[in-house]
Amino acid sequence: MTDYSRPALNLERLRKFVAVAEELHFGRAAERLHIAQPVLSRQIRALEDELKAQLFVRDRRRTELTAAGEQLLTDARPLLASANALRLRVGQAARGKNAFTVGFMPGLIVTAAVRALSERHEGLTVNVVRTNWDDQVEVVHDGRVDVSLIRLPVDQSGLTVRPLLTEPRVAVLPADHRLAGKETIAIADLADEHLLQHPDAVPEWRDIATELREGTRMPVGHFAAVEEKLEHVATGRGVTVLPLSTATFYTRPDIVHVPVRDIPPNQVCLAWEAGRRSRLIQEFAALAQEAFA
């Protein structure tokens, strides 16, 4: 049974806690929040009293999170994002804005489902937002989109996720690369190459990569945008592994793509915030499944 006698968690204090937890410095957090440091300290103490848990350990040299603070930070970010998304949707409704927004990853074409939803609901504005690997889930949590076509793997916490399709993954190489022109390659063929994306995105490569195993070359920062990856591939700075539809969508003469036969396919899903019971979301999900079938 829910205990309604206990006060609800103060979201403004929670927002201040996240600022301190990210900065690990009360002075910098206070500047970021545009408040005085003593005020911030009082707010954090009030939150600790509210939760009956110590969140930070402080001395003259540093500020560190306790185990309770680490747990709160993990849970606070999605909670604050959901609260902001709720404010956004309520504000849109108050302004009489009848809109629905769809996020989509590069290479995925959502035209058919968007058009079908628009035709079913006269007066509904259906918007689209192009996402990338770094924000494809974030846009759902913060309310920028109602649904998002995502590519796994992602953190699925707080999401409802519905599979749509799978597709093979390919290695994207410079046109004059030694492997260009092969019908297929194995992931082991890329062991000595430099990967222009986060190694965790291609764990099969990460586990055999020469540069990671021997420490002979540290990976450069990964590139979130496909266009950036492909520019660096074309200039010979490395290779990247992409879903087939993304590679074919960005066809250009100075790069080629070759199927990688021994890694699992990419899974495309539709995601939305768990707990939302929107009729439009359910309707769009059905239309998307039909379009991608």
mmCIF file of C-alpha atoms in Angstrom:
data_model
loop_
_atom_site.group_PDB
_atom_site.id
_atom_site.type_symbol
_atom_site.label_atom_id
_atom_site.label_comp_id
_atom_site.label_asym_id
_atom_site.label_seq_id
_atom_site.Cartn_x
_atom_site.Cartn_y
_atom_site.Cartn_z
ATOM 1 C CA MET A 1 0.000 0.000 0.000
ATOM 2 C CA THR A 2 1.287 3.471 -0.860
ATOM 3 C CA ASP A 3 2.163 5.626 2.130
ATOM 4 C CA TYR A 4 0.554 8.973 1.275
ATOM 5 C CA SER A 5 1.566 10.450 4.644
ATOM 6 C CA ARG A 6 5.197 10.803 3.505
ATOM 7 C CA PRO A 7 6.029 13.959 1.501
ATOM 8 C CA ALA A 8 6.975 13.570 -2.158
ATOM 9 C CA LEU A 9 10.639 13.829 -3.100
ATOM 10 C CA ASN A 10 11.603 17.444 -3.765
ATOM 11 C CA LEU A 11 12.628 17.577 -7.438
ATOM 12 C CA GLU A 12 14.358 20.957 -7.109
ATOM 13 C CA ARG A 13 16.625 19.588 -4.387
ATOM 14 C CA LEU A 14 17.214 16.551 -6.560
ATOM 15 C CA ARG A 15 18.298 18.774 -9.447
ATOM 16 C CA LYS A 16 20.777 20.530 -7.160
ATOM 17 C CA PHE A 17 22.085 17.172 -5.936
ATOM 18 C CA VAL A 18 22.782 16.069 -9.529
ATOM 19 C CA ALA A 19 24.742 19.257 -10.176
ATOM 20 C CA VAL A 20 26.951 18.636 -7.129
ATOM 21 C CA ALA A 21 27.318 14.939 -7.981
ATOM 22 C CA GLU A 22 28.454 15.765 -11.516
ATOM 23 C CA GLU A 23 30.852 18.525 -10.468
ATOM 24 C CA LEU A 24 32.008 16.873 -7.204
ATOM 25 C CA HIS A 25 32.605 20.430 -6.044
ATOM 26 C CA PHE A 26 30.064 22.574 -4.197
ATOM 27 C CA GLY A 27 31.539 25.853 -5.433
ATOM 28 C CA ARG A 28 31.428 24.897 -9.117
ATOM 29 C CA ALA A 29 27.942 23.421 -8.711
ATOM 30 C CA ALA A 30 26.713 26.624 -7.082
ATOM 31 C CA GLU A 31 28.099 28.677 -9.986
ATOM 32 C CA ARG A 32 26.425 26.323 -12.464
ATOM 33 C CA LEU A 33 23.094 26.697 -10.648
ATOM 34 C CA HIS A 34 23.526 30.474 -10.159
ATOM 35 C CA ILE A 35 22.991 30.284 -6.394
ATOM 36 C CA ALA A 36 25.157 30.962 -3.344
ATOM 37 C CA GLN A 37 27.209 28.043 -2.048
ATOM 38 C CA PRO A 38 25.737 28.182 1.505
ATOM 39 C CA VAL A 39 22.249 27.948 0.022
ATOM 40 C CA LEU A 40 23.286 24.895 -1.996
ATOM 41 C CA SER A 41 24.839 23.253 1.058
ATOM 42 C CA ARG A 42 21.621 23.758 3.031
ATOM 43 C CA GLN A 43 19.579 22.240 0.208
ATOM 44 C CA ILE A 44 21.794 19.143 0.108
ATOM 45 C CA ARG A 45 21.575 18.735 3.892
ATOM 46 C CA ALA A 46 17.794 19.020 3.660
ATOM 47 C CA LEU A 47 17.762 16.315 0.978
ATOM 48 C CA GLU A 48 19.930 14.063 3.142
ATOM 49 C CA ASP A 49 17.534 14.611 6.039
ATOM 50 C CA GLU A 50 14.605 13.850 3.756
ATOM 51 C CA LEU A 51 16.173 10.598 2.545
ATOM 52 C CA LYS A 52 17.776 9.768 5.912
ATOM 53 C CA ALA A 53 21.044 9.012 4.112
ATOM 54 C CA GLN A 54 24.432 10.702 3.744
ATOM 55 C CA LEU A 55 25.019 11.480 0.053
ATOM 56 C CA PHE A 56 28.501 13.047 0.075
ATOM 57 C CA VAL A 57 31.746 12.719 1.984
ATOM 58 C CA ARG A 58 33.573 16.062 2.112
ATOM 59 C CA ASP A 59 36.936 17.235 3.317
ATOM 60 C CA ARG A 60 39.106 20.248 2.495
ATOM 61 C CA ARG A 61 40.483 18.684 -0.660
ATOM 62 C CA ARG A 62 37.618 16.802 -2.272
ATOM 63 C CA THR A 63 33.971 15.831 -2.376
ATOM 64 C CA GLU A 64 32.971 12.232 -3.048
ATOM 65 C CA LEU A 65 29.687 10.373 -3.405
ATOM 66 C CA THR A 66 28.741 7.764 -0.835
ATOM 67 C CA ALA A 67 27.171 4.482 -1.949
ATOM 68 C CA ALA A 68 23.775 6.047 -1.273
ATOM 69 C CA GLY A 69 24.770 9.057 -3.365
ATOM 70 C CA GLU A 70 25.870 6.850 -6.261
ATOM 71 C CA GLN A 71 22.518 5.072 -6.182
ATOM 72 C CA LEU A 72 20.604 8.343 -6.039
ATOM 73 C CA LEU A 73 22.529 9.737 -9.012
ATOM 74 C CA THR A 74 21.720 6.633 -11.053
ATOM 75 C CA ASP A 75 17.999 6.970 -10.303
ATOM 76 C CA ALA A 76 17.785 10.772 -10.285
ATOM 77 C CA ARG A 77 18.765 11.438 -13.894
ATOM 78 C CA PRO A 78 15.884 9.501 -15.521
ATOM 79 C CA LEU A 79 13.466 10.796 -12.871
ATOM 80 C CA LEU A 80 14.356 14.419 -13.633
ATOM 81 C CA ALA A 81 14.218 13.749 -17.369
ATOM 82 C CA SER A 82 10.725 12.248 -16.990
ATOM 83 C CA ALA A 83 9.591 15.245 -14.955
ATOM 84 C CA ASN A 84 10.892 17.641 -17.606
ATOM 85 C CA ALA A 85 9.191 15.607 -20.332
ATOM 86 C CA LEU A 86 5.915 15.746 -18.414
ATOM 87 C CA ARG A 87 6.181 19.534 -18.131
ATOM 88 C CA LEU A 88 6.848 19.763 -21.864
ATOM 89 C CA ARG A 89 3.829 17.650 -22.805
ATOM 90 C CA VAL A 90 1.518 19.475 -20.398
ATOM 91 C CA GLY A 91 2.714 22.820 -21.761
ATOM 92 C CA GLN A 92 2.063 21.721 -25.319
ATOM 93 C CA ALA A 93 -1.430 20.571 -24.388
ATOM 94 C CA ALA A 94 -2.149 23.857 -22.601
ATOM 95 C CA ARG A 95 -1.144 25.768 -25.732
ATOM 96 C CA GLY A 96 -3.470 23.625 -27.793
ATOM 97 C CA LYS A 97 -0.575 22.125 -29.726
ATOM 98 C CA ASN A 98 -1.718 18.873 -31.307
ATOM 99 C CA ALA A 99 1.601 17.291 -32.225
ATOM 100 C CA PHE A 100 3.413 13.956 -32.248
ATOM 101 C CA THR A 101 7.178 13.636 -32.682
ATOM 102 C CA VAL A 102 9.150 10.659 -33.986
ATOM 103 C CA GLY A 103 12.901 10.197 -33.543
ATOM 104 C CA PHE A 104 14.867 8.073 -35.996
ATOM 105 C CA MET A 105 18.441 6.877 -36.419
ATOM 106 C CA PRO A 106 20.456 7.382 -39.639
ATOM 107 C CA GLY A 107 19.515 4.980 -42.422
ATOM 108 C CA LEU A 108 15.980 4.399 -41.138
ATOM 109 C CA ILE A 109 13.162 5.847 -43.227
ATOM 110 C CA VAL A 110 9.976 6.575 -41.271
ATOM 111 C CA THR A 111 8.008 8.282 -44.045
ATOM 112 C CA ALA A 112 5.385 5.563 -44.508
ATOM 113 C CA ALA A 113 4.408 5.347 -40.836
ATOM 114 C CA VAL A 114 4.495 9.145 -40.388
ATOM 115 C CA ARG A 115 2.305 9.692 -43.440
ATOM 116 C CA ALA A 116 -0.159 7.018 -42.339
ATOM 117 C CA LEU A 117 -0.532 8.544 -38.867
ATOM 118 C CA SER A 118 -1.023 12.017 -40.336
ATOM 119 C CA GLU A 119 -3.711 10.784 -42.720
ATOM 120 C CA ARG A 120 -5.616 9.114 -39.877
ATOM 121 C CA HIS A 121 -5.697 12.253 -37.719
ATOM 122 C CA GLU A 122 -6.664 15.477 -39.406
ATOM 123 C CA GLY A 123 -5.074 18.435 -37.646
ATOM 124 C CA LEU A 124 -2.285 16.373 -36.083
ATOM 125 C CA THR A 125 1.219 17.650 -36.815
ATOM 126 C CA VAL A 126 3.680 14.759 -36.977
ATOM 127 C CA ASN A 127 7.273 15.930 -36.611
ATOM 128 C CA VAL A 128 10.513 13.967 -37.067
ATOM 129 C CA VAL A 129 13.853 14.353 -35.272
ATOM 130 C CA ARG A 130 17.084 12.782 -36.495
ATOM 131 C CA THR A 131 19.033 11.211 -33.624
ATOM 132 C CA ASN A 132 22.446 9.584 -33.208
ATOM 133 C CA TRP A 133 24.084 6.912 -31.082
ATOM 134 C CA ASP A 134 24.534 9.268 -28.143
ATOM 135 C CA ASP A 135 21.028 10.712 -27.849
ATOM 136 C CA GLN A 136 18.657 8.146 -29.373
ATOM 137 C CA VAL A 137 17.317 7.243 -25.900
ATOM 138 C CA GLU A 138 17.869 10.622 -24.263
ATOM 139 C CA VAL A 139 15.332 12.273 -26.607
ATOM 140 C CA VAL A 140 12.650 9.906 -25.276
ATOM 141 C CA HIS A 141 13.448 10.536 -21.630
ATOM 142 C CA ASP A 142 13.586 14.321 -21.934
ATOM 143 C CA GLY A 143 10.373 14.576 -23.955
ATOM 144 C CA ARG A 144 11.777 15.826 -27.250
ATOM 145 C CA VAL A 145 10.106 12.885 -28.994
ATOM 146 C CA ASP A 146 7.105 10.695 -28.241
ATOM 147 C CA VAL A 147 8.679 7.600 -29.815
ATOM 148 C CA SER A 148 12.120 6.852 -31.204
ATOM 149 C CA LEU A 149 13.384 4.298 -33.684
ATOM 150 C CA ILE A 150 16.530 3.081 -31.969
ATOM 151 C CA ARG A 151 19.366 0.703 -32.704
ATOM 152 C CA LEU A 152 20.394 -1.703 -29.940
ATOM 153 C CA PRO A 153 22.269 -1.940 -27.682
ATOM 154 C CA VAL A 154 20.953 0.834 -25.437
ATOM 155 C CA ASP A 155 20.101 1.164 -21.766
ATOM 156 C CA GLN A 156 16.426 0.138 -21.779
ATOM 157 C CA SER A 157 15.697 1.348 -18.229
ATOM 158 C CA GLY A 158 12.412 3.259 -18.130
ATOM 159 C CA LEU A 159 11.520 2.361 -21.698
ATOM 160 C CA THR A 160 9.020 0.201 -23.489
ATOM 161 C CA VAL A 161 10.863 -1.365 -26.434
ATOM 162 C CA ARG A 162 9.225 -3.117 -29.376
ATOM 163 C CA PRO A 163 11.362 -4.943 -32.001
ATOM 164 C CA LEU A 164 10.857 -3.901 -35.628
ATOM 165 C CA LEU A 165 13.556 -5.570 -37.731
ATOM 166 C CA THR A 166 17.113 -6.881 -37.855
ATOM 167 C CA GLU A 167 19.679 -6.131 -40.520
ATOM 168 C CA PRO A 168 23.262 -7.195 -41.242
ATOM 169 C CA ARG A 169 26.250 -5.074 -40.274
ATOM 170 C CA VAL A 170 29.007 -4.117 -42.700
ATOM 171 C CA ALA A 171 32.538 -2.755 -42.471
ATOM 172 C CA VAL A 172 32.948 0.634 -44.122
ATOM 173 C CA LEU A 173 36.409 1.043 -45.657
ATOM 174 C CA PRO A 174 38.319 3.438 -47.916
ATOM 175 C CA ALA A 175 37.785 2.570 -51.591
ATOM 176 C CA ASP A 176 41.459 1.575 -51.949
ATOM 177 C CA HIS A 177 41.561 -0.566 -48.804
ATOM 178 C CA ARG A 178 43.116 -4.037 -48.994
ATOM 179 C CA LEU A 179 39.729 -5.615 -48.133
ATOM 180 C CA ALA A 180 37.683 -3.568 -50.607
ATOM 181 C CA GLY A 181 36.082 -5.786 -53.238
ATOM 182 C CA LYS A 182 35.756 -8.834 -50.964
ATOM 183 C CA GLU A 183 32.331 -10.495 -50.989
ATOM 184 C CA THR A 184 32.452 -10.866 -47.199
ATOM 185 C CA ILE A 185 35.031 -10.568 -44.445
ATOM 186 C CA ALA A 186 35.417 -11.869 -40.894
ATOM 187 C CA ILE A 187 35.728 -9.573 -37.913
ATOM 188 C CA ALA A 188 39.252 -10.968 -37.416
ATOM 189 C CA ASP A 189 40.218 -9.311 -40.701
ATOM 190 C CA LEU A 190 39.775 -5.964 -38.932
ATOM 191 C CA ALA A 191 41.874 -6.822 -35.874
ATOM 192 C CA ASP A 192 44.772 -4.596 -36.986
ATOM 193 C CA GLU A 193 42.524 -1.711 -38.073
ATOM 194 C CA HIS A 194 41.648 1.419 -36.106
ATOM 195 C CA LEU A 195 37.936 1.622 -35.239
ATOM 196 C CA LEU A 196 36.342 5.081 -35.545
ATOM 197 C CA GLN A 197 33.615 4.423 -32.995
ATOM 198 C CA HIS A 198 33.374 3.385 -29.378
ATOM 199 C CA PRO A 199 34.817 -0.153 -29.026
ATOM 200 C CA ASP A 200 31.779 -1.244 -27.005
ATOM 201 C CA ALA A 201 29.634 -0.686 -30.121
ATOM 202 C CA VAL A 202 31.513 -3.580 -31.768
ATOM 203 C CA PRO A 203 32.492 -5.891 -28.887
ATOM 204 C CA GLU A 204 33.585 -8.579 -31.356
ATOM 205 C CA TRP A 205 36.308 -6.212 -32.611
ATOM 206 C CA ARG A 206 37.126 -4.922 -29.130
ATOM 207 C CA ASP A 207 37.957 -8.435 -27.927
ATOM 208 C CA ILE A 208 40.562 -9.049 -30.656
ATOM 209 C CA ALA A 209 41.814 -5.542 -31.506
ATOM 210 C CA THR A 210 45.588 -5.303 -31.716
ATOM 211 C CA GLU A 211 45.704 -1.665 -30.626
ATOM 212 C CA LEU A 212 43.678 -2.403 -27.481
ATOM 213 C CA ARG A 213 45.490 -5.621 -26.624
ATOM 214 C CA GLU A 214 49.036 -4.304 -27.072
ATOM 215 C CA GLY A 215 48.413 -0.695 -26.157
ATOM 216 C CA THR A 216 50.342 0.365 -29.258
ATOM 217 C CA ARG A 217 47.754 2.976 -30.200
ATOM 218 C CA MET A 218 45.048 4.551 -28.135
ATOM 219 C CA PRO A 219 41.671 4.992 -29.819
ATOM 220 C CA VAL A 220 40.717 8.537 -30.766
ATOM 221 C CA GLY A 221 37.433 9.896 -29.473
ATOM 222 C CA HIS A 222 34.494 8.247 -31.176
ATOM 223 C CA PHE A 223 32.289 10.222 -33.536
ATOM 224 C CA ALA A 224 28.559 10.353 -32.884
ATOM 225 C CA ALA A 225 27.554 11.544 -36.360
ATOM 226 C CA VAL A 226 27.716 9.100 -39.259
ATOM 227 C CA GLU A 227 28.945 11.840 -41.577
ATOM 228 C CA GLU A 228 31.982 12.434 -39.339
ATOM 229 C CA LYS A 229 32.812 8.730 -39.252
ATOM 230 C CA LEU A 230 32.661 8.484 -43.042
ATOM 231 C CA GLU A 231 34.864 11.544 -43.581
ATOM 232 C CA HIS A 232 37.555 9.926 -41.449
ATOM 233 C CA VAL A 233 37.142 6.575 -43.198
ATOM 234 C CA ALA A 234 37.580 8.240 -46.593
ATOM 235 C CA THR A 235 40.802 9.925 -45.483
ATOM 236 C CA GLY A 236 42.244 6.641 -44.250
ATOM 237 C CA ARG A 237 42.131 7.304 -40.506
ATOM 238 C CA GLY A 238 40.315 4.054 -39.742
ATOM 239 C CA VAL A 239 37.236 1.940 -40.394
ATOM 240 C CA THR A 240 33.748 1.730 -38.948
ATOM 241 C CA VAL A 241 31.074 -0.949 -38.646
ATOM 242 C CA LEU A 242 27.527 0.145 -39.513
ATOM 243 C CA PRO A 243 24.114 -1.386 -40.154
ATOM 244 C CA LEU A 244 23.613 -2.092 -43.853
ATOM 245 C CA SER A 245 20.832 0.479 -44.325
ATOM 246 C CA THR A 246 23.013 3.243 -42.880
ATOM 247 C CA ALA A 247 25.966 2.345 -45.100
ATOM 248 C CA THR A 248 23.836 2.242 -48.252
ATOM 249 C CA PHE A 249 22.040 5.485 -47.357
ATOM 250 C CA TYR A 250 25.386 7.306 -47.249
ATOM 251 C CA THR A 251 26.837 5.860 -50.464
ATOM 252 C CA ARG A 252 29.818 7.838 -51.822
ATOM 253 C CA PRO A 253 32.577 6.997 -54.350
ATOM 254 C CA ASP A 254 35.567 7.145 -51.988
ATOM 255 C CA ILE A 255 34.337 4.485 -49.543
ATOM 256 C CA VAL A 256 32.963 0.943 -49.834
ATOM 257 C CA HIS A 257 31.139 -1.395 -47.485
ATOM 258 C CA VAL A 258 31.710 -5.134 -47.090
ATOM 259 C CA PRO A 259 29.460 -7.547 -45.140
ATOM 260 C CA VAL A 260 30.968 -8.932 -41.914
ATOM 261 C CA ARG A 261 29.768 -12.515 -41.829
ATOM 262 C CA ASP A 262 30.508 -13.545 -38.240
ATOM 263 C CA ILE A 263 28.950 -10.797 -36.107
ATOM 264 C CA PRO A 264 25.272 -10.638 -35.114
ATOM 265 C CA PRO A 265 22.883 -8.350 -36.993
ATOM 266 C CA ASN A 266 21.739 -4.975 -35.719
ATOM 267 C CA GLN A 267 18.336 -4.880 -34.009
ATOM 268 C CA VAL A 268 16.051 -1.927 -34.773
ATOM 269 C CA CYS A 269 13.313 -1.216 -32.229
ATOM 270 C CA LEU A 270 10.682 1.369 -31.435
ATOM 271 C CA ALA A 271 11.012 2.847 -27.936
ATOM 272 C CA TRP A 272 8.876 5.105 -25.787
ATOM 273 C CA GLU A 273 8.704 6.067 -22.136
ATOM 274 C CA ALA A 274 7.445 3.213 -19.982
ATOM 275 C CA GLY A 275 4.145 3.949 -18.344
ATOM 276 C CA ARG A 276 2.789 6.196 -21.089
ATOM 277 C CA ARG A 277 -0.645 5.006 -22.245
ATOM 278 C CA SER A 278 -0.985 7.259 -25.277
ATOM 279 C CA ARG A 279 -3.356 5.972 -27.943
ATOM 280 C CA LEU A 280 -1.221 7.699 -30.601
ATOM 281 C CA ILE A 281 1.881 5.825 -29.456
ATOM 282 C CA GLN A 282 0.136 2.464 -29.732
ATOM 283 C CA GLU A 283 -1.249 3.404 -33.119
ATOM 284 C CA PHE A 284 2.132 4.546 -34.431
ATOM 285 C CA ALA A 285 3.780 1.382 -33.088
ATOM 286 C CA ALA A 286 1.359 -0.738 -35.123
ATOM 287 C CA LEU A 287 1.954 1.388 -38.228
ATOM 288 C CA ALA A 288 5.736 1.152 -37.800
ATOM 289 C CA GLN A 289 5.604 -2.629 -37.464
ATOM 290 C CA GLU A 290 3.539 -2.806 -40.628
ATOM 291 C CA ALA A 291 5.882 -0.459 -42.500
ATOM 292 C CA PHE A 292 9.024 -2.362 -41.538
ATOM 293 C CA ALA A 293 7.581 -5.861 -41.839
#
